[in-house]
Coordinates of C-alpha atoms in Angstrom, one line a residue:
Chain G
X1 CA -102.8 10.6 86.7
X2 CA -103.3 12.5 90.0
X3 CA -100.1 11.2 91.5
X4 CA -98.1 12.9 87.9
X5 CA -99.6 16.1 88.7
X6 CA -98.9 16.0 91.9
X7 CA -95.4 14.2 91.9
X8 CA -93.3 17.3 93.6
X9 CA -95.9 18.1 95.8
X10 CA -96.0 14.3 97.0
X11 CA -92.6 14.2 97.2
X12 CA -92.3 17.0 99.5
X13 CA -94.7 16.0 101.8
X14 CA -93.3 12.4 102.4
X15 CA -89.9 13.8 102.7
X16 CA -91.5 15.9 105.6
X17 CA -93.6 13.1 107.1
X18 CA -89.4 11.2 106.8
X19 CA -88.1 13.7 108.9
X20 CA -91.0 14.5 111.3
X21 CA -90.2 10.8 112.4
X22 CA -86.8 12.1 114.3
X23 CA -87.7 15.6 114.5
X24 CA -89.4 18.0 116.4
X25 CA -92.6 19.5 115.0
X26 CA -91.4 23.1 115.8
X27 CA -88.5 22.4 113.5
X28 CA -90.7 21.2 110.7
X29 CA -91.6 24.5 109.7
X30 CA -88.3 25.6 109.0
X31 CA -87.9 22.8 107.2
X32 CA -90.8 23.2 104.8
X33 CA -89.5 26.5 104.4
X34 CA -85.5 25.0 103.5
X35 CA -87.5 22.6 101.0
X36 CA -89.3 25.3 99.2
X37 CA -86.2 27.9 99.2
X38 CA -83.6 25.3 97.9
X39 CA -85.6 23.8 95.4
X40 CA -86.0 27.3 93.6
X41 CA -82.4 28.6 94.7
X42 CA -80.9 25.3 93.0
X43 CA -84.0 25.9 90.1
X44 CA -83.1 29.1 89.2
X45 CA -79.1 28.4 88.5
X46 CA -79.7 25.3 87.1
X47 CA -82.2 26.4 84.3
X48 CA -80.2 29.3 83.6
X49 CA -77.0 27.2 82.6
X50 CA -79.3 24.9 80.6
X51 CA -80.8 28.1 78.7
X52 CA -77.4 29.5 77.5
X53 CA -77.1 25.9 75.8
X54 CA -80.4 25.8 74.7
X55 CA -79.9 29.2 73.0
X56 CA -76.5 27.8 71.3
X57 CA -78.0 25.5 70.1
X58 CA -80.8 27.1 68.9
X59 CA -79.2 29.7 67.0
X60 CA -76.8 27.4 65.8
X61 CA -79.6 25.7 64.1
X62 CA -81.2 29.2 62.8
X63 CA -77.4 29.8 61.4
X64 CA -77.3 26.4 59.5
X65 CA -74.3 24.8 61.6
X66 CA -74.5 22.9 65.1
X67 CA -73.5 24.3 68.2
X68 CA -71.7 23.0 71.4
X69 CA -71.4 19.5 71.0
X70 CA -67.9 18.7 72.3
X71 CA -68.6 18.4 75.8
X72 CA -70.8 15.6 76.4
X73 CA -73.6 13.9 74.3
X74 CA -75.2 17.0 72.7
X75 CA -72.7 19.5 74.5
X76 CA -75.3 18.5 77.5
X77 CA -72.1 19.6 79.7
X78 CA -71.0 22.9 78.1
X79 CA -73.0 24.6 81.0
X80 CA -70.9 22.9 83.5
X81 CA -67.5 23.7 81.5
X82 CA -69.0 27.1 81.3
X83 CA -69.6 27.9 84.8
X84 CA -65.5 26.2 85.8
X85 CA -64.1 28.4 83.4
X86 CA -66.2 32.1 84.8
X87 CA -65.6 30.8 88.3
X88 CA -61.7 30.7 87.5
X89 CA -61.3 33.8 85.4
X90 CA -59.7 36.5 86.5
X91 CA -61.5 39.4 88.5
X92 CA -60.9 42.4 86.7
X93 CA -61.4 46.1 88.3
X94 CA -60.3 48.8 86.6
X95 CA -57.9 51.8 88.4
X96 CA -60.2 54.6 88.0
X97 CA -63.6 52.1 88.4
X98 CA -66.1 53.2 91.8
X99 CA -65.2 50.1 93.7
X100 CA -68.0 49.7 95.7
X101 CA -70.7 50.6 93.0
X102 CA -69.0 47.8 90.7
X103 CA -69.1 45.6 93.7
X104 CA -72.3 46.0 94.6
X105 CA -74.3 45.7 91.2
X106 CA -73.7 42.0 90.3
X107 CA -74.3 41.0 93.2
X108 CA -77.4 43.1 93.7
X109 CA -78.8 42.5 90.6
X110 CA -79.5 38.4 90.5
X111 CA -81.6 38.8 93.9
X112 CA -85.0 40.2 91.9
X113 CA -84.4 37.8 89.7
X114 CA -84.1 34.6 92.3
X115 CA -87.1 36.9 94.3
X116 CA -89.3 36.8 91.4
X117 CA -89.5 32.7 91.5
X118 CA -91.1 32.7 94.5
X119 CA -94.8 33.4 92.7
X120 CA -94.6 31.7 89.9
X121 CA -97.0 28.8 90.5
X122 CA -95.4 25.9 88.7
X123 CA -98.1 23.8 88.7
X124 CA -101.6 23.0 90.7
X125 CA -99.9 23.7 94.4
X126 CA -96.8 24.4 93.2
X127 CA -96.7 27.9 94.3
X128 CA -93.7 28.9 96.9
X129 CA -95.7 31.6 98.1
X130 CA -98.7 32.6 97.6
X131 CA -99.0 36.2 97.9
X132 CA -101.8 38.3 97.3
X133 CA -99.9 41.1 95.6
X134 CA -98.1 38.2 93.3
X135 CA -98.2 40.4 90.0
X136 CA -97.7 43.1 91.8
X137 CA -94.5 41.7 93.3
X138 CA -93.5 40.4 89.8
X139 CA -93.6 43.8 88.3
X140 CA -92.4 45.6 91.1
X141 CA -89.0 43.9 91.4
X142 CA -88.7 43.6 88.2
X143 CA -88.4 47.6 88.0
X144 CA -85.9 47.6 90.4
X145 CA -82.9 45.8 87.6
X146 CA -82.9 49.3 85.9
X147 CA -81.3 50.9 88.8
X148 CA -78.8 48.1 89.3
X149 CA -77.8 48.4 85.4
X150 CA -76.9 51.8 86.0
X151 CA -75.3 51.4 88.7
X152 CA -73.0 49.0 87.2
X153 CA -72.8 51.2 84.0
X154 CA -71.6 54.3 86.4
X155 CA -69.2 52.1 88.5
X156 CA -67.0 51.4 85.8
X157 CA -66.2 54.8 84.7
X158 CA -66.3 53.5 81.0
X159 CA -67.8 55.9 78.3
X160 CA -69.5 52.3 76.4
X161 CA -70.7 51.5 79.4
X162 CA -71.9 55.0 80.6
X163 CA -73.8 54.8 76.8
X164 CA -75.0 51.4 77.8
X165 CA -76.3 52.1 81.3
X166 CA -78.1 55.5 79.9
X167 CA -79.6 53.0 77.1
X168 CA -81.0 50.6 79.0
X169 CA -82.8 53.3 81.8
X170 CA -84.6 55.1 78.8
X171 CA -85.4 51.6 76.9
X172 CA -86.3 50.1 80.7
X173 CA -88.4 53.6 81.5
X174 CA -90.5 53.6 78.9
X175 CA -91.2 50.2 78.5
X176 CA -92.5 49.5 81.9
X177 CA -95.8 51.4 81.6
X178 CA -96.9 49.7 79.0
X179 CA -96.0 46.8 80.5
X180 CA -97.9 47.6 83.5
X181 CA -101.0 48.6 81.8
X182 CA -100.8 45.5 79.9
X183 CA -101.9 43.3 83.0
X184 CA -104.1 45.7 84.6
X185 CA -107.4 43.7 82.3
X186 CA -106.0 40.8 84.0
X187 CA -106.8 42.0 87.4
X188 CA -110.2 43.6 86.4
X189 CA -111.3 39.7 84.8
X190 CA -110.0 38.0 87.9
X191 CA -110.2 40.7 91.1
X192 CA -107.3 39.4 92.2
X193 CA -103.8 40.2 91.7
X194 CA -102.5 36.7 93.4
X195 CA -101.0 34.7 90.7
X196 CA -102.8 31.5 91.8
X197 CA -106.2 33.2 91.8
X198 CA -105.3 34.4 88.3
X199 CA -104.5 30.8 87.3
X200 CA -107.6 29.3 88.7
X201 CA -109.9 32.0 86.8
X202 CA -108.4 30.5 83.7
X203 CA -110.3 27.4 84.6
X204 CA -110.4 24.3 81.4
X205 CA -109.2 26.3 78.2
X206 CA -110.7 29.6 79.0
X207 CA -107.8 31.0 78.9
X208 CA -107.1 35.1 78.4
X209 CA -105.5 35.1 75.3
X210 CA -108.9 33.8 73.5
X211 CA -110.5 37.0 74.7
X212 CA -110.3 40.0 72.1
X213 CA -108.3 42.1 75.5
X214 CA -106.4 39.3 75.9
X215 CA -104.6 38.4 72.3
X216 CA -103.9 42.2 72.7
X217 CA -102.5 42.1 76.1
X218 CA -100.6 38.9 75.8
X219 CA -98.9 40.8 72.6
X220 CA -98.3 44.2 74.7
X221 CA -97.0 42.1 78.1
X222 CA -95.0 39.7 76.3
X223 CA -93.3 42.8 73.8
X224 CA -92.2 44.8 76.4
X225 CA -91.3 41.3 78.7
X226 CA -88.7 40.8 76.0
X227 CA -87.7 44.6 76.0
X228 CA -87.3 44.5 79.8
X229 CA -85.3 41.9 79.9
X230 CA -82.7 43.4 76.9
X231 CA -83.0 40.7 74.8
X232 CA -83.2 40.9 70.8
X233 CA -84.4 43.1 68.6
X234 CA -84.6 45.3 72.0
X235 CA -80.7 44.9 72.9
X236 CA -79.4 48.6 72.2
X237 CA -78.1 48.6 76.2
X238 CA -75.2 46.1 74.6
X239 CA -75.5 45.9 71.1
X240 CA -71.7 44.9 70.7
X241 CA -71.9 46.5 67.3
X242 CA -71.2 49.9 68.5
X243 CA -70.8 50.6 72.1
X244 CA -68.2 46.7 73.5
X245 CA -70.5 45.4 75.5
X246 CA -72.4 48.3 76.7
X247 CA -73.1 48.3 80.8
X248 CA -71.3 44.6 81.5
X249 CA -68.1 45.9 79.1
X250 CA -65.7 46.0 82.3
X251 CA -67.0 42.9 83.6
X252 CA -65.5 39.6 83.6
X253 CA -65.2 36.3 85.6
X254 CA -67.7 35.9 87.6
X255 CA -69.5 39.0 88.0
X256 CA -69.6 38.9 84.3
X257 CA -71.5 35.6 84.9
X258 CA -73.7 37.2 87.9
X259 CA -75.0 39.8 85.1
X260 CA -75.8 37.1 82.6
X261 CA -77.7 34.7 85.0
X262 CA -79.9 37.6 86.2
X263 CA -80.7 37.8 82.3
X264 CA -81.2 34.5 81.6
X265 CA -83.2 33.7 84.8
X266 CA -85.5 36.9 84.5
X267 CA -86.0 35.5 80.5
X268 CA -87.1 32.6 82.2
X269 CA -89.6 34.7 84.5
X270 CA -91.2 36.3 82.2
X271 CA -91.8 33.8 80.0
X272 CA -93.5 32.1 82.8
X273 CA -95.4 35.2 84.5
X274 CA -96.6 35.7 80.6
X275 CA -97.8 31.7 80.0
X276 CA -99.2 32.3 84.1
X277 CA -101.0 35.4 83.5
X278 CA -102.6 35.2 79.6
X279 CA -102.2 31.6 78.2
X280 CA -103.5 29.7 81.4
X281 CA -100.4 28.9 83.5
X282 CA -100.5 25.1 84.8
X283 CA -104.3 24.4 83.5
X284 CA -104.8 21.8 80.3
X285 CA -106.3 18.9 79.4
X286 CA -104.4 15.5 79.9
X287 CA -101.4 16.1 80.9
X288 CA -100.2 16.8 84.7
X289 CA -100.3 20.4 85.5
X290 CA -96.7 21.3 85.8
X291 CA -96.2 19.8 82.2
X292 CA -98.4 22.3 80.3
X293 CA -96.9 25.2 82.6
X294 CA -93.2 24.0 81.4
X295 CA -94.6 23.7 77.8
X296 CA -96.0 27.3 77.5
X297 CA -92.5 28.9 79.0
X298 CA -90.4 27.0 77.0
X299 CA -92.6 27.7 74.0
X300 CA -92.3 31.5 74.7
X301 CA -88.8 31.1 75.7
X302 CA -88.5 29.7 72.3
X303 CA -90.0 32.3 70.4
X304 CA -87.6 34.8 72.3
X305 CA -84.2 33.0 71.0
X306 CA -86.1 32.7 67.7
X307 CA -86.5 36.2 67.7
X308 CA -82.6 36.4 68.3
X309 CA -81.8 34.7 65.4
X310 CA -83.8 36.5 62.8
X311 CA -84.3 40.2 63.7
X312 CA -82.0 42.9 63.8
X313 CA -81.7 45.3 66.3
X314 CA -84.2 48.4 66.8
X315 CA -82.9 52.2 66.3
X316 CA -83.5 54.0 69.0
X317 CA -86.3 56.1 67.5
X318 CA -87.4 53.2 66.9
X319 CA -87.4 51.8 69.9
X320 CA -89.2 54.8 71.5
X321 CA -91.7 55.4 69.3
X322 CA -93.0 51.8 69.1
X323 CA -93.0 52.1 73.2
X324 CA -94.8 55.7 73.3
X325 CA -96.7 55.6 70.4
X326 CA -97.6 52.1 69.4
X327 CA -97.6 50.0 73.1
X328 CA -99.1 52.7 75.3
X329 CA -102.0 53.6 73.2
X330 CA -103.2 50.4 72.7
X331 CA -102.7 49.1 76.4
X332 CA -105.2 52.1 77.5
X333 CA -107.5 51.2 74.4
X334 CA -106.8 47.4 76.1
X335 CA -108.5 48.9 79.7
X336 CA -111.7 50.2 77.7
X337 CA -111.9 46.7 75.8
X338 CA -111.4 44.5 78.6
X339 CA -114.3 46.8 80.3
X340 CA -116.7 46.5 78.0
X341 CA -116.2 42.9 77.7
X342 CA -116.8 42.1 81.5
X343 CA -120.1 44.5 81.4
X344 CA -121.8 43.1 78.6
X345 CA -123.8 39.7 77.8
X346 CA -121.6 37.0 75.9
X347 CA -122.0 37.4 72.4
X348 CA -122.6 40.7 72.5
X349 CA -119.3 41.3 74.3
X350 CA -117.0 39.3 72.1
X351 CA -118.2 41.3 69.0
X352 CA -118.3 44.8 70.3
X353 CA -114.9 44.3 71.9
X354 CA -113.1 43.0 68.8
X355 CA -114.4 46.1 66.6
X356 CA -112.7 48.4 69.1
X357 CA -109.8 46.7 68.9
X358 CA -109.8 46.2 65.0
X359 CA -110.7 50.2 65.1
X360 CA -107.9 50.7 67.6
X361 CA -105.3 48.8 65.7
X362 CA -106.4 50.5 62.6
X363 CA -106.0 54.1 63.9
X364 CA -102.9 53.7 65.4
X365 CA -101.3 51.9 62.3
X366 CA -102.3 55.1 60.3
X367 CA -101.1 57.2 63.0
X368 CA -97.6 55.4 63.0
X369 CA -97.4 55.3 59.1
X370 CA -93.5 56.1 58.5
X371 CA -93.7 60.2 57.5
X372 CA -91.1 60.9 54.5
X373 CA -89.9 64.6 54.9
X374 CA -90.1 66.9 52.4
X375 CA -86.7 67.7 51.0
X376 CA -85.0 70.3 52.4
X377 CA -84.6 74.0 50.7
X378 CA -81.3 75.6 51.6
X379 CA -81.6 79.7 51.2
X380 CA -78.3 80.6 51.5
X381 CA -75.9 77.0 51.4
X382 CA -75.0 77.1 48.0
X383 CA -72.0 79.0 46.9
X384 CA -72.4 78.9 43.1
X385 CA -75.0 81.5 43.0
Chain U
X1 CA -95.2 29.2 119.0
X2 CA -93.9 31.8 121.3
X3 CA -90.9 30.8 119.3
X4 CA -91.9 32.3 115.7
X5 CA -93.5 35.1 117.5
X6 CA -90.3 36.3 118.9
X7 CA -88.4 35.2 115.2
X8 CA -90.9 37.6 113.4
X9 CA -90.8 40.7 116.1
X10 CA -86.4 40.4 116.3
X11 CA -86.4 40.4 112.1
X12 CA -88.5 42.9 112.6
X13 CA -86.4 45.2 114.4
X14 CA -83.5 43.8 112.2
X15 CA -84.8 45.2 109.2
X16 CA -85.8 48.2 111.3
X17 CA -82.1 49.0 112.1
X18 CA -81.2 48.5 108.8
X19 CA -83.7 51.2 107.5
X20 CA -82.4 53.8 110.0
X21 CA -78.7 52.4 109.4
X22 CA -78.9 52.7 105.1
X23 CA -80.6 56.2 105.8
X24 CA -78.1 57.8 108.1
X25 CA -75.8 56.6 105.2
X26 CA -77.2 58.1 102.8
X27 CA -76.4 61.7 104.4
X28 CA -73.6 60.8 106.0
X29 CA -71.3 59.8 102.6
X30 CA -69.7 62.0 100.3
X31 CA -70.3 60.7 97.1
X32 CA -73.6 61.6 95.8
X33 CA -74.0 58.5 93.9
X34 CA -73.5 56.4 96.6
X35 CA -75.8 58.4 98.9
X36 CA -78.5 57.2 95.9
X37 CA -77.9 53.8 96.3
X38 CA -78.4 53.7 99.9
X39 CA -81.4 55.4 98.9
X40 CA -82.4 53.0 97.3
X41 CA -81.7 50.6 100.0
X42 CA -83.6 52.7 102.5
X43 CA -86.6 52.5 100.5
X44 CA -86.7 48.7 99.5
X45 CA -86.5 48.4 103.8
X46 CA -89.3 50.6 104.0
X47 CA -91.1 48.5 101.7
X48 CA -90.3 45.3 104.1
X49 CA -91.5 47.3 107.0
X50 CA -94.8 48.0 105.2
X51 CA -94.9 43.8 104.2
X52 CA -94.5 43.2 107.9
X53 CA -97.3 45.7 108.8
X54 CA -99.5 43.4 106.1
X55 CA -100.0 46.4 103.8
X56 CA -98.8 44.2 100.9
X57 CA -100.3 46.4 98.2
X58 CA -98.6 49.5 99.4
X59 CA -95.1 47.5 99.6
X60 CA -95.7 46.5 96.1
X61 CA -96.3 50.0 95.6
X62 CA -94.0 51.7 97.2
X63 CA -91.1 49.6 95.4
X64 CA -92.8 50.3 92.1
X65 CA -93.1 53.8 91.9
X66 CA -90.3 54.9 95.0
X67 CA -87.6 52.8 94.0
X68 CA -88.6 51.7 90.3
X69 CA -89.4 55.4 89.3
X70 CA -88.1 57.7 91.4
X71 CA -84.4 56.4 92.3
X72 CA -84.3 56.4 88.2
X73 CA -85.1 60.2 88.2
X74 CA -82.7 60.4 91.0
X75 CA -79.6 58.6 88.9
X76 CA -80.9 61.0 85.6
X77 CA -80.6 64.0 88.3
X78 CA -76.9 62.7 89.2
X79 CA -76.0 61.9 85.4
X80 CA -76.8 64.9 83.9
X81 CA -75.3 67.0 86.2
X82 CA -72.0 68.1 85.2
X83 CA -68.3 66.7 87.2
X84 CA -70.8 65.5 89.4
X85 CA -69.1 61.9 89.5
X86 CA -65.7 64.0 90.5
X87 CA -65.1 62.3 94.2
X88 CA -63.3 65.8 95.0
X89 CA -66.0 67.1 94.9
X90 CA -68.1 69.2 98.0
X91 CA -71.0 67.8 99.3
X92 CA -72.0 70.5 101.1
X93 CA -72.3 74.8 100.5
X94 CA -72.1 77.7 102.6
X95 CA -76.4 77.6 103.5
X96 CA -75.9 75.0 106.3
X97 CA -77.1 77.4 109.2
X98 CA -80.3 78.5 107.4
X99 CA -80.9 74.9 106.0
X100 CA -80.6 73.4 109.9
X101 CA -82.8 76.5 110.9
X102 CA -85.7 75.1 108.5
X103 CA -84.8 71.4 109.4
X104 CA -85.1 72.3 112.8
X105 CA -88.4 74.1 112.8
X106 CA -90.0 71.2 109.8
X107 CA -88.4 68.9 113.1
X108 CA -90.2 70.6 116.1
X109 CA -93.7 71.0 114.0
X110 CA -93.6 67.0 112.9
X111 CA -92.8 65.5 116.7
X112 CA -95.5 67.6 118.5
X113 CA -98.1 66.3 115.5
X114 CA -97.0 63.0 116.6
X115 CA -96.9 63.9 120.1
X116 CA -100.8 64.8 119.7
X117 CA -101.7 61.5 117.5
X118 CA -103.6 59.0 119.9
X119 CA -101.9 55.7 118.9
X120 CA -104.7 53.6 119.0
X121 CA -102.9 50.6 118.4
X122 CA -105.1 47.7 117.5
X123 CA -104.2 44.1 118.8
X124 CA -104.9 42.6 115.8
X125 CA -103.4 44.4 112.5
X126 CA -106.3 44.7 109.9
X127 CA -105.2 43.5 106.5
X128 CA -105.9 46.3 103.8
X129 CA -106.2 45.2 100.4
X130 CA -106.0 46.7 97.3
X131 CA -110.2 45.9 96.3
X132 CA -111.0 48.2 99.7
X133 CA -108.3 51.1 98.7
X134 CA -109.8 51.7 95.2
X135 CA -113.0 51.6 96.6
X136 CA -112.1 54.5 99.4
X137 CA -110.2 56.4 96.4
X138 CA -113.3 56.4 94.0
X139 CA -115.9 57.1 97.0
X140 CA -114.3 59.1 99.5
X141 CA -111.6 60.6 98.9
X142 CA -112.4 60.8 95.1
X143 CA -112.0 64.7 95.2
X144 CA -108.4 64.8 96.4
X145 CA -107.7 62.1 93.9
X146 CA -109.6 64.2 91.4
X147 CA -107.4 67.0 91.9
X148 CA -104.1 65.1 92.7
X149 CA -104.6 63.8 88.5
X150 CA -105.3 66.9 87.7
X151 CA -102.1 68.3 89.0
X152 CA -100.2 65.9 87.5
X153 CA -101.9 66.5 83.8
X154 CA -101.2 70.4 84.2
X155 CA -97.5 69.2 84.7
X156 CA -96.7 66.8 82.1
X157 CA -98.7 69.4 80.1
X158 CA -96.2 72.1 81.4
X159 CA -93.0 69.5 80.4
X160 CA -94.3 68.9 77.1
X161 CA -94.5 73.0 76.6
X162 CA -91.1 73.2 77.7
X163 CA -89.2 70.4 75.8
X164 CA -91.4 71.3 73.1
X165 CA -89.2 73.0 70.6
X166 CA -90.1 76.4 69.0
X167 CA -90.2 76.4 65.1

């Protein structure tokens, strides 16, 4: 049982203890350091490629038919046939395109994304660094994408992608606060914004989301996680319905596939800062550590491609108003909740904090209620009078 | 160890010449778009230079609202101003004399303040977390704060005003 939950972590070390047979102890820091870096640079690719299938298939089910399954036993090796064909394609720049901002996005853009693995603690010890400012790291790189987007969006001197790259800074704008705001009971519960710390105040199944802050904020962070990342029912930057492709239209081969793993991996991220941060990262009962922390991002993961398959896309009013109106309120409701909780005694706290929030939720509801206008009274529009 | 030591202080200086390097780029271009991206660059080195100095909240920081927020008000800046994308276009106007004139005078008044500063540099860099800032911000210094909120309320208030439309 201990050696399951520690397997990697076992297996690191005794490939260290190999090689510190023949090699000299000054070298076996690096090493540690090449261990820890290639197993998330490898990581990172590899779950991305095995996502894109996962989704196929997934939404093939949702659609009633079956999905890759030509390529090996289940399509297993679509991913592979998928990656052959983008690294073959043809790199396509077009005449009037800023060459170096449609250089540099791509290739920009998938570095957050590999950064962000870093503090994502996969499992008891399974942490490649761990930072004290790991949420904060999360969150902050994570803003950065919306500049790349539009860089990409302005480098191809395309009016969908110009409408695509203004999209997704307003969407990825406004969606951010409340995202930030969302965590911030997080850090007031456990002092700490290191993503281990935050873990290991989860302790057993205490996890946040059985608070009355914490169903709330798990709702808000994981929302506007799937809004950042420009997935459905949030995809307005490239709805294909009306503007191509929106930012990525003048993008194919591989830098096509550069903006597509930076999406896929950062679904990934998120899923897994969400499971880390409200529903308890690695801890569980029974099985090893790094199970239950697979099970929880895959679960949420799930829920996102589910969400792809049945919803249709927001308007952009929408889209706005959920953000200002809806999110934001309730996150800043969420600060005074998760207050109130920490101050008071324990049943007290539970009860007083859930009427707030069945108040809050009530109030904003009635605030939000759709508003039909009153019909409009031309004076002068009508000629037969 | 002496080894790691010198590693550390020779990134350090790396990503310090890259700092100086992406800034000097940034005025030195002519498209105004790519100055912003060098910008941006600039500021993400900035961040590493404030992760080497072990201020790892202000790094976070400093990405999240420099580089998250402000580089984005920077591209809106660039976008909605008109034929701005036009490569032909100047850079520069006719107020260069006055403009070096001001530099030149902000330049003189900021080396003699830094001339004056005794650097007391401490042998050992004291880590400053996030737990001791809030506390200085809410004791200490909680009137500047006070009115540094306040500021920023009377402006969004001001936007709102403005964008607001008149029936």
């Amino acid at each position: 049982m201990e050696n399951a939950d520690q397997i990697f972590v076992i297996l690191k070390r005794s490939l260290m203890t190999w090689a510190g047979v023949f090699l000299p102890d000054w070298s076996l820091v690096f090493l540690s350091i090449l261990i820890s870096i290639g197993a998330i640079a490898v990581f990172g690719p590899v779950t991305m490629m095995y996502l894109t299938l996962l989704e196929r298939k997934l939404v093939g089910r949702i659609q009633n038919r079956y999905g890759p399954n030509r390529v090996g036993f289940w399509g297993l090796l679509q991913p592979i046939a998928d990656g052959i064909k983008m690294l073959t394609k043809e790199d396509i720049i077009p005449e009037k395109a800023d060459r170096f901002a449609h250089f540099l996005a791509p290739v920009v853009i998938v570095i957050p994304a590999l950064l962000i693995f870093s503090v994502i603690p996969f499992g008891r010890g399974m942490v490649a660094v761990d930072l004290s400012i790991g949420l904060l790291f999360f969150l902050a790189l994570s803003s950065t994408t919306t500049i790349w987007i539009f860089v990409a969006a302005w480098g191809s001197r395309n009016k969908f992608s110009l409408l695509g790259g203004m999209r997704a800074v307003a969407q990825m704008i406004s969606y951010e606060i409340p995202m930030v705001l969302s965590v911030v009971p997080v850090l007031i519960v456990a002092g700490s914004f290191s993503t281990v710390a935050i873990v290991e105040a989860q302790s057993g199944l205490n996890w946040f989301v059985f608070t009355p802050w914490g169903i709330a904020g798990f709702l808000i962070f994981f929302l506007t996680g799937v809004a950042e990342v420009n997935r459905t029912p949030f995809d307005l930057p490239e709805g294909e319905s009306e503007i191509v492709a929106g930012f990525h239209t003048e993008y194919s081969g591989m830098k096509f596939a550069l903006f597509y793993m930076a999406e896929f991996m950062n679904t990934f991220s998120i899923s897994a800062i969400v499971a880390t941060v409200y529903l308890g990262g690695w801890q569980g009962p029974w099985l090893p550590s790094w199970v239950w922390f697979f099970a929880k991002t895959y679960a949420l993961i799930f829920v996102m491609m589910w969400f792809r398959g049945t919803l249709p896309r927001l308007r952009v009013d929408q889209l706005m108003g959920f953000a200002w109106k809806f999110l934001l309120p309730l996150a800043l409701v969420n600060l005074l909740i998760a207050g109130i909780w920490t101050e008071f005694k324990t049943p007290a706290n539970n009860i007083v904090s859930s009427l707030i929030l069945f108040a809050a939720l009530v109030i904003l509801y009635w605030a939000n209620r759709p508003e039909i206008p009153k019909k409009r009274v031309y004076r002068y529009a009508y000629a037969d009078e | 160890m002496n080894l790691f030591d010198s590693l550390a202080s020779a990134s350090f200086y790396a990503v310090l010449v890259g700092v100086l390097a992406t800034a000097t780029l940034t005025v030195m271009v002519r498209n105004l778009f790519h100055a912003a991206i060098f910008l941006a660059f600039t500021l993400i080195g900035v961040a590493i230079v404030y992760l080497f100095l072990r201020a790892e909240f202000l790094a976070g920081i400093q990405i999240l609202l420099y580089v998250g927020a402000i580089m984005t008000l920077v591209i809106f800046a660039i976008m909605l101003t008109s034929k701005i994308g036009d490569p032909q276009m100047p850079q520069s106007n006719r107020q260069g004399i006055p403009v070096l004139m001001a530099l030149a005078a902000a330049g003189v008044f900021l080396v003699s303040m830094i001339l004056k500063m005794p650097w007391n540099a401490a042998l050992v860099i004291q880590k400053t977390d996030a737990v001791e800032l809030g506390k200085a911000l809410m004791g200490e210094f909680v009137l500047p704060f006070e009115i540094v909120s306040l500021v920023l309320l009377a402006a969004m208030i001001g936007a709102i005003v403005i964008a607001r439309s008149d029936q």
